[in-house]
PDB file of C-alpha atoms in Angstrom:
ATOM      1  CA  UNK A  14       0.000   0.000   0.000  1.00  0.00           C
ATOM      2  CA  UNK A  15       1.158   3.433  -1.393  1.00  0.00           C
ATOM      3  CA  UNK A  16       0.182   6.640   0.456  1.00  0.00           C
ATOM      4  CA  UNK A  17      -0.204   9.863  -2.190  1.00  0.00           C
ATOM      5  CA  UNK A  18       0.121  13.338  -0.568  1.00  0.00           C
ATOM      6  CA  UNK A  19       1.416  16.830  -1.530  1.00  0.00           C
ATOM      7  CA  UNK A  20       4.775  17.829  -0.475  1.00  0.00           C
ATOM      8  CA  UNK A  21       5.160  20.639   1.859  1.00  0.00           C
ATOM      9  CA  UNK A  22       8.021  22.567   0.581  1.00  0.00           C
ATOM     10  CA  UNK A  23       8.749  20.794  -3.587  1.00  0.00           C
ATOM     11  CA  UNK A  24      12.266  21.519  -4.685  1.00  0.00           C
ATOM     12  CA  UNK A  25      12.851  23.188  -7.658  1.00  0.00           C
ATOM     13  CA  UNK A  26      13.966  20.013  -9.360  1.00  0.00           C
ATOM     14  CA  UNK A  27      11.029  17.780  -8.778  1.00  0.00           C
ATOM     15  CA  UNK A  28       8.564  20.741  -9.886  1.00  0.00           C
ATOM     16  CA  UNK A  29      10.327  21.428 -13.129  1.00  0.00           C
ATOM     17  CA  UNK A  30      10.462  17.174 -13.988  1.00  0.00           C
ATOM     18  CA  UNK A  31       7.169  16.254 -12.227  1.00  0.00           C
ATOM     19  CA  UNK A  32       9.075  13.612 -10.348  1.00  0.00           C
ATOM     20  CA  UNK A  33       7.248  11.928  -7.304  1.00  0.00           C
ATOM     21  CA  UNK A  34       9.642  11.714  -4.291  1.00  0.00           C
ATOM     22  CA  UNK A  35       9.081   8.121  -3.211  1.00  0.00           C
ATOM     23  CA  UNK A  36       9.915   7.836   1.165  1.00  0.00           C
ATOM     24  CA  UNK A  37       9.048   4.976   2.845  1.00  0.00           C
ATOM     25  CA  UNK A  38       5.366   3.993   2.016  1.00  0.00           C
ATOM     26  CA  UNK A  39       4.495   7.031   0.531  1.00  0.00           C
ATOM     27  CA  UNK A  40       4.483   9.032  -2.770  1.00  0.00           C
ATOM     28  CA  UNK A  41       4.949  12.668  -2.600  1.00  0.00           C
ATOM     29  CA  UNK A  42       3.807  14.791  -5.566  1.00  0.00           C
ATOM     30  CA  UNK A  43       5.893  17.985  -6.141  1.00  0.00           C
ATOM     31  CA  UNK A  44       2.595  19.908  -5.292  1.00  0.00           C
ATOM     32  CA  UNK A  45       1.539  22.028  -2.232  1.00  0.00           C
ATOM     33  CA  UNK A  46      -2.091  22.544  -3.198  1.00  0.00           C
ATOM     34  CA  UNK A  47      -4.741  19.898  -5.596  1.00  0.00           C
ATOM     35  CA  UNK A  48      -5.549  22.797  -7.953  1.00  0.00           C
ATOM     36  CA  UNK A  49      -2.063  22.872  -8.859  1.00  0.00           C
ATOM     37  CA  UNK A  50      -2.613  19.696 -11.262  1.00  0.00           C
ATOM     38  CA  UNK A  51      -3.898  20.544 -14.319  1.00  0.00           C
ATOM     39  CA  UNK A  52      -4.887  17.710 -16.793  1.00  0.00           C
ATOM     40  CA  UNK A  53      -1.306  17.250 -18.358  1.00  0.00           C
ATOM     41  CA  UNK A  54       0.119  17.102 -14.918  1.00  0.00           C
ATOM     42  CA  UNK A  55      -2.576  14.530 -13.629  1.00  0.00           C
ATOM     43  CA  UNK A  56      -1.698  12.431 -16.813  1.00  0.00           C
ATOM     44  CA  UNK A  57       1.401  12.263 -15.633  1.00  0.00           C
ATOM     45  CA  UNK A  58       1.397  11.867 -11.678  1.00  0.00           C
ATOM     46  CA  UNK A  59      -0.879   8.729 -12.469  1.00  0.00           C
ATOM     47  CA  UNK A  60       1.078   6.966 -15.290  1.00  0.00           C
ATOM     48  CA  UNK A  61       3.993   7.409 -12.966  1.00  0.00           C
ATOM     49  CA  UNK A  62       2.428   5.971  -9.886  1.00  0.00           C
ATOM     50  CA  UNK A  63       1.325   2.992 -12.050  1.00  0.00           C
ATOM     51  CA  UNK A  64       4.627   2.563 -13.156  1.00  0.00           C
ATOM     52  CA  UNK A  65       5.704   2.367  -9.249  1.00  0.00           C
ATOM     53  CA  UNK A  66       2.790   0.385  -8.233  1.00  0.00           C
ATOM     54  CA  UNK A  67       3.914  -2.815 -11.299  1.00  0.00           C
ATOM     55  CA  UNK A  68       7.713  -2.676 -10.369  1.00  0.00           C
ATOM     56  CA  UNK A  69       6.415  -3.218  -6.186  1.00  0.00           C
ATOM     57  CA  UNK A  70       3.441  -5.603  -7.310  1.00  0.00           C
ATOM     58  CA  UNK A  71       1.288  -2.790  -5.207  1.00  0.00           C
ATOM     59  CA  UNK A  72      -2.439  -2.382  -6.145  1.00  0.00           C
ATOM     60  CA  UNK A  73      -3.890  -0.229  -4.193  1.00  0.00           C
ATOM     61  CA  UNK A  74      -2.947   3.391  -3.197  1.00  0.00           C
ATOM     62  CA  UNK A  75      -4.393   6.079  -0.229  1.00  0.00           C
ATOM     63  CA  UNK A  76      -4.696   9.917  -1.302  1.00  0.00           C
ATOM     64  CA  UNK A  77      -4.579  12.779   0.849  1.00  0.00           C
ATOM     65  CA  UNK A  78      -7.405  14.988   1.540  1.00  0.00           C
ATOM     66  CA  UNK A  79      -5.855  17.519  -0.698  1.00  0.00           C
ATOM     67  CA  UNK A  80      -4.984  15.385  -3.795  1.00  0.00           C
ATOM     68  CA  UNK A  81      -8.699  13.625  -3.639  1.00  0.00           C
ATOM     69  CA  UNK A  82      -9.902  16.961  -4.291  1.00  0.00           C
ATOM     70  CA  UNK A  83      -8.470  17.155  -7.822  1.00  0.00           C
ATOM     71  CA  UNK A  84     -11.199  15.599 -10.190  1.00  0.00           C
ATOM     72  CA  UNK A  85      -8.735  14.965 -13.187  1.00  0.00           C
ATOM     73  CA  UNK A  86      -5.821  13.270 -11.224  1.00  0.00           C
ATOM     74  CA  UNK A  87      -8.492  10.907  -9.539  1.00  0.00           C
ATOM     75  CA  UNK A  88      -9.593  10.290 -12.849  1.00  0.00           C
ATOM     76  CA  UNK A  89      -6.597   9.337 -14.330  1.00  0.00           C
ATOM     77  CA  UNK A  90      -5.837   7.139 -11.237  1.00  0.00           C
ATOM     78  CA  UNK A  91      -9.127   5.536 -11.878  1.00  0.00           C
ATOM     79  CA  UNK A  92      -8.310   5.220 -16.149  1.00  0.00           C
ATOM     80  CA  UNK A  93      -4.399   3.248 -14.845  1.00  0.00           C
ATOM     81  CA  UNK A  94      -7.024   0.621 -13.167  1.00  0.00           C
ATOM     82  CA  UNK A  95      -5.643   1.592  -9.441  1.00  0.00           C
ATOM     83  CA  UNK A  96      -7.716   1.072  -6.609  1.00  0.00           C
ATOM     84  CA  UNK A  97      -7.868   3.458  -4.698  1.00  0.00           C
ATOM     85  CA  UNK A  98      -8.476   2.898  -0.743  1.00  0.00           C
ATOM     86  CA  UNK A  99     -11.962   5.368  -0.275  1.00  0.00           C
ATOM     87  CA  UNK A 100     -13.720   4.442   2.792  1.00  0.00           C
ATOM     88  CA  UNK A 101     -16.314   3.045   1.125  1.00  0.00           C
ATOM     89  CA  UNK A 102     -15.998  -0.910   2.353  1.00  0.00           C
ATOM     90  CA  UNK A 103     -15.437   0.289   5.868  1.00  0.00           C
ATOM     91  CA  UNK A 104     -18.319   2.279   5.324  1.00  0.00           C
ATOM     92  CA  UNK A 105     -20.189  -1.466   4.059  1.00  0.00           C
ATOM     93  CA  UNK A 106     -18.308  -3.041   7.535  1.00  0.00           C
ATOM     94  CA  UNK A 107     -19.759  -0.155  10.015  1.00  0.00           C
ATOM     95  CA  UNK A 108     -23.581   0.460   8.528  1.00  0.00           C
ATOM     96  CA  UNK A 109     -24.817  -0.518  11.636  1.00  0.00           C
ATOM     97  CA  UNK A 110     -23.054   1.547  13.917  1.00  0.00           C
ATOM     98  CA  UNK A 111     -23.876   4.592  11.108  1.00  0.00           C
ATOM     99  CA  UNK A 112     -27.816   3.944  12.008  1.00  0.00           C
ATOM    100  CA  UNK A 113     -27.087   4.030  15.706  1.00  0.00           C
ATOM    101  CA  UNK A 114     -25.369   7.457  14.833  1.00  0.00           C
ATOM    102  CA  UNK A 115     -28.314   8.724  13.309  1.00  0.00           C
ATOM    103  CA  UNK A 116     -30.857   7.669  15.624  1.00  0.00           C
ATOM    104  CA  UNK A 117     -28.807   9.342  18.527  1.00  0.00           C
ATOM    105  CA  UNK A 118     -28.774  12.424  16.905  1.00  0.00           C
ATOM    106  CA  UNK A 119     -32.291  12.552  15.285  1.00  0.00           C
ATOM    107  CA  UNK A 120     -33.558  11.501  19.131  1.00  0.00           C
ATOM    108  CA  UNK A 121     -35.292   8.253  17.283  1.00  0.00           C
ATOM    109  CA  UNK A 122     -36.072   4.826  18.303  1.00  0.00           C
ATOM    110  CA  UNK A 123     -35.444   1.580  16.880  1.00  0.00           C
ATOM    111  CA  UNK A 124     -38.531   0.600  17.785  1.00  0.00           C
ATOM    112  CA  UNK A 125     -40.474   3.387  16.290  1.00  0.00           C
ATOM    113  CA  UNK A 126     -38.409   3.769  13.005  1.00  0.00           C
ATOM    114  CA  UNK A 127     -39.220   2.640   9.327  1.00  0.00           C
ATOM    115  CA  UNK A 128     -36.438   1.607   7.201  1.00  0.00           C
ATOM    116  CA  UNK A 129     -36.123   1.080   3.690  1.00  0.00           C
ATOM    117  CA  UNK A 130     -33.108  -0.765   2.276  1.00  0.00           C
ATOM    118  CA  UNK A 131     -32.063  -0.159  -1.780  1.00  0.00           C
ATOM    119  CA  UNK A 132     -30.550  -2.964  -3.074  1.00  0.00           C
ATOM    120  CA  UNK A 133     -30.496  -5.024  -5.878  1.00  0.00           C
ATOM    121  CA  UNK A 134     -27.710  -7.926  -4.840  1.00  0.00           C
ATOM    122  CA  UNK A 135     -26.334  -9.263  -1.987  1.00  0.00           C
ATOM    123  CA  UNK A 136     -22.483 -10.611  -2.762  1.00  0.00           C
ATOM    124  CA  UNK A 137     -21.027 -10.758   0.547  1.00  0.00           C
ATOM    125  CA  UNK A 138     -21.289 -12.017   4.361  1.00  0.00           C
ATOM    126  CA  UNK A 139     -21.034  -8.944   5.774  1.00  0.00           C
ATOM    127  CA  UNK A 140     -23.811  -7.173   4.222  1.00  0.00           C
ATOM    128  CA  UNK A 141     -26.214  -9.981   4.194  1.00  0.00           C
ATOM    129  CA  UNK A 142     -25.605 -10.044   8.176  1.00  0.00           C
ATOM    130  CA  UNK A 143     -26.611  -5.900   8.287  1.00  0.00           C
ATOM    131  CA  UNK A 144     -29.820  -6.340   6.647  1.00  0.00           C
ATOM    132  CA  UNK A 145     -30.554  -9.625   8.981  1.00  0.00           C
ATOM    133  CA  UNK A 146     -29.617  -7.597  12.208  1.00  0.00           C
ATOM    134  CA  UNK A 147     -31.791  -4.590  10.925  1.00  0.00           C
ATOM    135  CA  UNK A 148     -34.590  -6.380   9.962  1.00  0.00           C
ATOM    136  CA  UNK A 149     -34.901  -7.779  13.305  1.00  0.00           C
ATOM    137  CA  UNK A 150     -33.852  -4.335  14.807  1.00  0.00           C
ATOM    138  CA  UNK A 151     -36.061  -1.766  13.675  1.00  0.00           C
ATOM    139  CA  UNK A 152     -40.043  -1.904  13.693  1.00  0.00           C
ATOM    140  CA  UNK A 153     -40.469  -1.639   9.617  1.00  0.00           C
ATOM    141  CA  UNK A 154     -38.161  -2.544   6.927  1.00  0.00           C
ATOM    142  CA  UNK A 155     -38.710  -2.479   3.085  1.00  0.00           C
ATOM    143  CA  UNK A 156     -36.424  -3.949   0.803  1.00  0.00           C
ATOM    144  CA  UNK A 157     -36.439  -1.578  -2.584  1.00  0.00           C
ATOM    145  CA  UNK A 158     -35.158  -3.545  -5.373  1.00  0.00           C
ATOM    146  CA  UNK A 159     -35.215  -4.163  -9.175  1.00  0.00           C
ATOM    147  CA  UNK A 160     -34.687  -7.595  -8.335  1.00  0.00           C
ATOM    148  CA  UNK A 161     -37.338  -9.222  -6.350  1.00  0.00           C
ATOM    149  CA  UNK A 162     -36.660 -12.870  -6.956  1.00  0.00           C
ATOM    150  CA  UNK A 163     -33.773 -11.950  -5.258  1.00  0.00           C
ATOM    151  CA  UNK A 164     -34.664 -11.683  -2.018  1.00  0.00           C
ATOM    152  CA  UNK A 165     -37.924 -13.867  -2.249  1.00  0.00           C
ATOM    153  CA  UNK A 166     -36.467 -16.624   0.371  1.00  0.00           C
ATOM    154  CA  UNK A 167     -34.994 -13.773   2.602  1.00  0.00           C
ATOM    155  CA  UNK A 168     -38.889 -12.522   2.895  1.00  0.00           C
ATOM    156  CA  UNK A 169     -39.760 -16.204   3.267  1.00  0.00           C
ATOM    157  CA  UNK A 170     -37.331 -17.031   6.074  1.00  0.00           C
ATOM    158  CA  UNK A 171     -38.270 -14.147   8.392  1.00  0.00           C
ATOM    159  CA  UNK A 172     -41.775 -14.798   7.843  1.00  0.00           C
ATOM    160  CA  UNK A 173     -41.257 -18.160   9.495  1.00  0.00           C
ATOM    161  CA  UNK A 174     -39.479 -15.772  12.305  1.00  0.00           C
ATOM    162  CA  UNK A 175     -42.599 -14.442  12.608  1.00  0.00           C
ATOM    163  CA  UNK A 176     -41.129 -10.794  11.179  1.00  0.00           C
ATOM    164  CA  UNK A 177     -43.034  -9.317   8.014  1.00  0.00           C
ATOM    165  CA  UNK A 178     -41.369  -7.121   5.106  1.00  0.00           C
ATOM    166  CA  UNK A 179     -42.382  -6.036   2.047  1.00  0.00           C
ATOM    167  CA  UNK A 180     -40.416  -6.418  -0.889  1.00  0.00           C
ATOM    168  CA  UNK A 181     -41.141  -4.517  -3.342  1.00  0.00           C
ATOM    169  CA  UNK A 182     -39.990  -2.001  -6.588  1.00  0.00           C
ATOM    170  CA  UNK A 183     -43.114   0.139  -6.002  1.00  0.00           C
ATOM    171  CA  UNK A 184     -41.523   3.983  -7.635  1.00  0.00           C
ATOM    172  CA  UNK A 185     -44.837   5.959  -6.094  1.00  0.00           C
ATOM    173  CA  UNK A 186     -45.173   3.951  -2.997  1.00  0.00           C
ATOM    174  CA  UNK A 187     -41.927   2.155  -1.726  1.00  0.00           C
ATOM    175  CA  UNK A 188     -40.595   4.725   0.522  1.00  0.00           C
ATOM    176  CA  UNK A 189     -43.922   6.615   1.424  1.00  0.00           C
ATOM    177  CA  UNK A 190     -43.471   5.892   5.477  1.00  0.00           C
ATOM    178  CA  UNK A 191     -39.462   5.453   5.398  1.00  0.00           C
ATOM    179  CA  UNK A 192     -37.637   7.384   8.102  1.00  0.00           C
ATOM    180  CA  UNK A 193     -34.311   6.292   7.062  1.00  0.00           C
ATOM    181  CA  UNK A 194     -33.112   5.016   3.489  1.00  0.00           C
ATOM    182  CA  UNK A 195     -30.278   2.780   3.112  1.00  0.00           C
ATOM    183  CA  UNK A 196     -28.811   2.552  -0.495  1.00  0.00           C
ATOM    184  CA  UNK A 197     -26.639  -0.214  -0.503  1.00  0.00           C
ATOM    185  CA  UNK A 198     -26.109  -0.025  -4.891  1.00  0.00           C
ATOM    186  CA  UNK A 199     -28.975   2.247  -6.594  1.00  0.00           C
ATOM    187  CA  UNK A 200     -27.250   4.850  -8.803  1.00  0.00           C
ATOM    188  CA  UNK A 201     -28.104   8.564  -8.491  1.00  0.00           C
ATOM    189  CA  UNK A 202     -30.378   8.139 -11.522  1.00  0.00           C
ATOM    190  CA  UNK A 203     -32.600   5.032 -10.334  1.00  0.00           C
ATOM    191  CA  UNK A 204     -33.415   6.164  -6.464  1.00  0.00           C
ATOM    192  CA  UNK A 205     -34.512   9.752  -7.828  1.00  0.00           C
ATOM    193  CA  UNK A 206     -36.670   7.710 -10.268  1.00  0.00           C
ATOM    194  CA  UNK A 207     -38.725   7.170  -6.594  1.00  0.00           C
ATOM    195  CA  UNK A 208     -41.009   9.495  -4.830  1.00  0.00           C
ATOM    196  CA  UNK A 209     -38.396  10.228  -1.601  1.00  0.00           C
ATOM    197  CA  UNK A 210     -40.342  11.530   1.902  1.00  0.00           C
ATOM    198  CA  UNK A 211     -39.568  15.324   2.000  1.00  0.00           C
ATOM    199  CA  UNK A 212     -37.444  15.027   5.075  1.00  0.00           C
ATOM    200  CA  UNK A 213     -36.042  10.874   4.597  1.00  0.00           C
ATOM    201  CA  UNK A 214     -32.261  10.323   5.760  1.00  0.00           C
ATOM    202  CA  UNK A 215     -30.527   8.778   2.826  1.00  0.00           C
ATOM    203  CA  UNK A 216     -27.447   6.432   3.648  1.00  0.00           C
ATOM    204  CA  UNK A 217     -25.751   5.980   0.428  1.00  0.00           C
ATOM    205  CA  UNK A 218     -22.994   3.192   0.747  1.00  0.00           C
ATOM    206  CA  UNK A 219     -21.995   3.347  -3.046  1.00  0.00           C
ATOM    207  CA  UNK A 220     -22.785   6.059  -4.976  1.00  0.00           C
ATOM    208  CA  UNK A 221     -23.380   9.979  -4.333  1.00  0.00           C
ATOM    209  CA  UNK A 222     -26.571  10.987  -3.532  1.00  0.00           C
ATOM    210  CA  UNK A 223     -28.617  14.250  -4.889  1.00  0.00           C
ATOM    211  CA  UNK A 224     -32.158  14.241  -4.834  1.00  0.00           C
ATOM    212  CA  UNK A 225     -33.342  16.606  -7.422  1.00  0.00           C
ATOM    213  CA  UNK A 226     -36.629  16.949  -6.492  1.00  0.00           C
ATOM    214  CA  UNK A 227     -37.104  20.955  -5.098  1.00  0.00           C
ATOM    215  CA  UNK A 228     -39.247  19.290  -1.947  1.00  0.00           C
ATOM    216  CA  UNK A 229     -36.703  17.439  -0.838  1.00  0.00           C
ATOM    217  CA  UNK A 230     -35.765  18.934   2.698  1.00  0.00           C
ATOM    218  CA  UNK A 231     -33.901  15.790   4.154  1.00  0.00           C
ATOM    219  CA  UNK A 232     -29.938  14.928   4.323  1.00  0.00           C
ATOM    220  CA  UNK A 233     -27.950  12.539   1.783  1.00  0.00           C
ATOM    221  CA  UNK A 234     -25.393  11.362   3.756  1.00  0.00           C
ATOM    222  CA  UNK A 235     -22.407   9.620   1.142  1.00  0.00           C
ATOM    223  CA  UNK A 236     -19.238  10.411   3.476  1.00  0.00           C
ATOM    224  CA  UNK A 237     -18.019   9.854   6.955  1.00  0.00           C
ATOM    225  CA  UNK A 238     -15.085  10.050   9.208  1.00  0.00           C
ATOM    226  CA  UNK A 239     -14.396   7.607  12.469  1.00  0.00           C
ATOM    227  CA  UNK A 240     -12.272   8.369  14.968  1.00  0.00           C
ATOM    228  CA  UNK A 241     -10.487   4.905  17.238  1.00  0.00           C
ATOM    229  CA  UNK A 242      -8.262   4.278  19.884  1.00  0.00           C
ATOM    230  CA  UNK A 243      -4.750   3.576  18.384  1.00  0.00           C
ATOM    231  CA  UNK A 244      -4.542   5.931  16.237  1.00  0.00           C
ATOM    232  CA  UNK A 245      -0.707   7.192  15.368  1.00  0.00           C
ATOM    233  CA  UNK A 246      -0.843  10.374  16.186  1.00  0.00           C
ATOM    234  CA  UNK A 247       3.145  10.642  16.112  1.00  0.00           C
ATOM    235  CA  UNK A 248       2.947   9.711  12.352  1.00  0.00           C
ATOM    236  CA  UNK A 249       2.077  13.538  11.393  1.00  0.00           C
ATOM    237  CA  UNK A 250       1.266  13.023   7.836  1.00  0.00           C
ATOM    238  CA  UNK A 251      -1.059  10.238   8.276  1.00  0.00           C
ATOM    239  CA  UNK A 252      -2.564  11.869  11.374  1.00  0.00           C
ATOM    240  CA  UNK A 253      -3.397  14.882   9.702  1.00  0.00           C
ATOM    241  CA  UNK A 254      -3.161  14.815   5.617  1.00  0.00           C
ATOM    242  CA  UNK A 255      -5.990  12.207   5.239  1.00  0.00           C
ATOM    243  CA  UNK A 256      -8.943  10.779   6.372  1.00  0.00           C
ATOM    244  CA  UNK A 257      -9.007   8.700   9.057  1.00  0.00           C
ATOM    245  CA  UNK A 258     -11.174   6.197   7.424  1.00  0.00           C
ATOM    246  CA  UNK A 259      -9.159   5.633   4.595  1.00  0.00           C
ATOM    247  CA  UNK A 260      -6.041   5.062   6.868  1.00  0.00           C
ATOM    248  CA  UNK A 261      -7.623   2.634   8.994  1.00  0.00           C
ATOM    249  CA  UNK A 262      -9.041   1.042   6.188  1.00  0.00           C
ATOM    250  CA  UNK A 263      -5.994   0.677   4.118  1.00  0.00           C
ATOM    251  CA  UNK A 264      -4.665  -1.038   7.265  1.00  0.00           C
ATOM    252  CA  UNK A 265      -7.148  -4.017   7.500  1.00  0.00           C
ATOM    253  CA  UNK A 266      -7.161  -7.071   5.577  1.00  0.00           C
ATOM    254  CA  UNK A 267     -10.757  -7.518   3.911  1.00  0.00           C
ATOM    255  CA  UNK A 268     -10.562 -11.295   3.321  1.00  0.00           C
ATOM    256  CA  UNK A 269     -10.332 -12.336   6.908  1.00  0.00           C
ATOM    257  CA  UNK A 270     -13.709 -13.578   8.252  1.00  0.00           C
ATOM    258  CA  UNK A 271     -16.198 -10.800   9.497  1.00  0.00           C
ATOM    259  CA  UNK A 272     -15.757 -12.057  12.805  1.00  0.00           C
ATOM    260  CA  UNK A 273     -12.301 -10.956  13.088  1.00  0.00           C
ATOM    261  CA  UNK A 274     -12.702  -7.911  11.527  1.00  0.00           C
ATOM    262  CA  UNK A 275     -15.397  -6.528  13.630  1.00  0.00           C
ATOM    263  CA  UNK A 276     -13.025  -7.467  16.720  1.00  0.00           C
ATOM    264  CA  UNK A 277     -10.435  -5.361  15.878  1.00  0.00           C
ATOM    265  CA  UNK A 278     -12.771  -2.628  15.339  1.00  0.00           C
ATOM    266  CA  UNK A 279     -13.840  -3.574  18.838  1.00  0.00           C
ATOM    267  CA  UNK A 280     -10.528  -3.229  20.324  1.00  0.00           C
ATOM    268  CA  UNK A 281      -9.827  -0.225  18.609  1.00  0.00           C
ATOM    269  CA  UNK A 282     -12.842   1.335  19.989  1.00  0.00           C
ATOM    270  CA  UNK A 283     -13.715   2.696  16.261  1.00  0.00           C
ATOM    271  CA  UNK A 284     -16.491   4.948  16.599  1.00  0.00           C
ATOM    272  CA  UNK A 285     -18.547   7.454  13.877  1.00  0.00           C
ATOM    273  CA  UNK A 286     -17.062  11.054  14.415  1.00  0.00           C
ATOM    274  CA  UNK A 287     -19.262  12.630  11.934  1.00  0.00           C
ATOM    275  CA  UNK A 288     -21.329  12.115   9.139  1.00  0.00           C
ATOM    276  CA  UNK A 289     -21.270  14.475   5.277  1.00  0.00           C
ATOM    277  CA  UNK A 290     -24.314  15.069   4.949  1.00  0.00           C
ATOM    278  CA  UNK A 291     -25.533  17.007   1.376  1.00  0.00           C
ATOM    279  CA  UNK A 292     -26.000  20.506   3.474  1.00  0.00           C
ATOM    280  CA  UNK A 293     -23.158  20.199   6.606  1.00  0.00           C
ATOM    281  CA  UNK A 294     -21.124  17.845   8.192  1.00  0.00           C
ATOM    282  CA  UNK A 295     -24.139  15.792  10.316  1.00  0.00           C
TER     283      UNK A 295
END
């Protein structure tokens, strides 16, 4: 794993050739600020860092809050086929613990809230074990999806439970009581093909949320940032030149079992700091 940050004082040299100063595990553009890439420069920062990343048999890389901000280098990054280490499957691992943030803040109750989950396929463990535990959590839950013979046996199974959803792909109707909204893998386009409650909290796990409809007075919450217990605060850049999330994230390996994962997280006390919300950091 590769760490890509700005420099804080470039030489000369490494301006003028565009070279990436490589020091320990990271990669340090000859930058101070994002909006000093421009497209030729973001053409070559990424063919470089692919270049790096085939000689060390490295995949995956971790930008800097800075860097992430320029559109054209990310999308070069993206073009080279490089992962890059977002959040977004922590995000997956700690869904949970994001509903228990919400309902804290919005004063809500499990018991009393109405749930509607967006998805279209389940393909792993760990989020087939979030929709069990909320579906036996919360007093309603809808499962939205284009794919209903999907999740036919999951509706079967819990009626045996004696615990009713409704799964359905109802556009007028589907999220007409929903308090929260969970979308697991809906695009922008499909979930604003649905009539969304004027004031629903949207969870958006994949993609970024707007809801274009001028009613809309509710939050679309697509980014996050945790906070945990061993957390190297001596290691300044890490500390303080990117997200938390993506650090701890870059540090876990995703193919252990769930059960060992959610441990760790355990021990290290991981915990929401704050949610993006559309309008303000929530």
């Amino acid at each position: 794993m590769y760490y890509v940050q700005e420099s804080d004082k470039p030489k000369f040299w490494l301006k003028f050739f565009n070279a990436i100063e490589l020091y320990e595990d990271k990669l340090i553009l000859p930058v101070t600020e994002s909006n000093e890439i421009d497209y030729k420069k973001a053409k070559i920062f990424s063919d470089k860092i692919k270049r790096i990343l085939n000689k060390t048999g490295c995949k995956k890389i971790c930008i800097s809050k800075k860097i992430k901000q320029n559109k054209q280098f990310i999308e070069n990054i993206k073009n080279n086929q490089i992962e890059i280490v977002c959040g977004k499957w922590l995000y997956m691992i700690l869904t949970n613990e994001i509903l228990e943030y919400i309902l804290k803040k919005e004063n809500m109750e499990k018991s009393k809230t109405t749930i509607a989950i967006v998805i279209n396929k389940i393909d792993n463990e760990c989020m087939f074990e979030n929709i069990r535990k909320i579906i036996r959590e919360y007093k309603n839950v809808n499962i939205v999806t284009n794919k209903i013979a999907n999740f036919k046996k999951i509706e079967e199974q819990f009626e045996k439970e004696g615990i009713l959803i409704n799964v359905s792909n109802n556009k007028k109707k589907a999220f007409l009581r929903s308090n929260i909204i969970l979308n697991i893998d809906f695009s922008n386009e499909q979930i604003n093909q649905y009539n969304i409650p004027e004031k629903a909290i949207i969870v958006s796990e994949n993609a970024n949320i707007k809801i274009n409809k001028k009613r809309f007075n509710g939050i679309c919450i697509n980014d996050y940032e945790i906070k945990y217990l061993n957390i190297d605060e001596f290691n300044y850049d890490k500390y303080s030149l990117y997200d938390q999330k993506d650090i701890y994230e870059s540090q876990i390996y995703q193919k252990q079992p769930l059960e060992y994962i959610k441990r760790k997280l355990n021990r290290d006390k991981v915990q929401i700091d704050y949610l993006k919300g559309n309008k303000t950091i929530y």
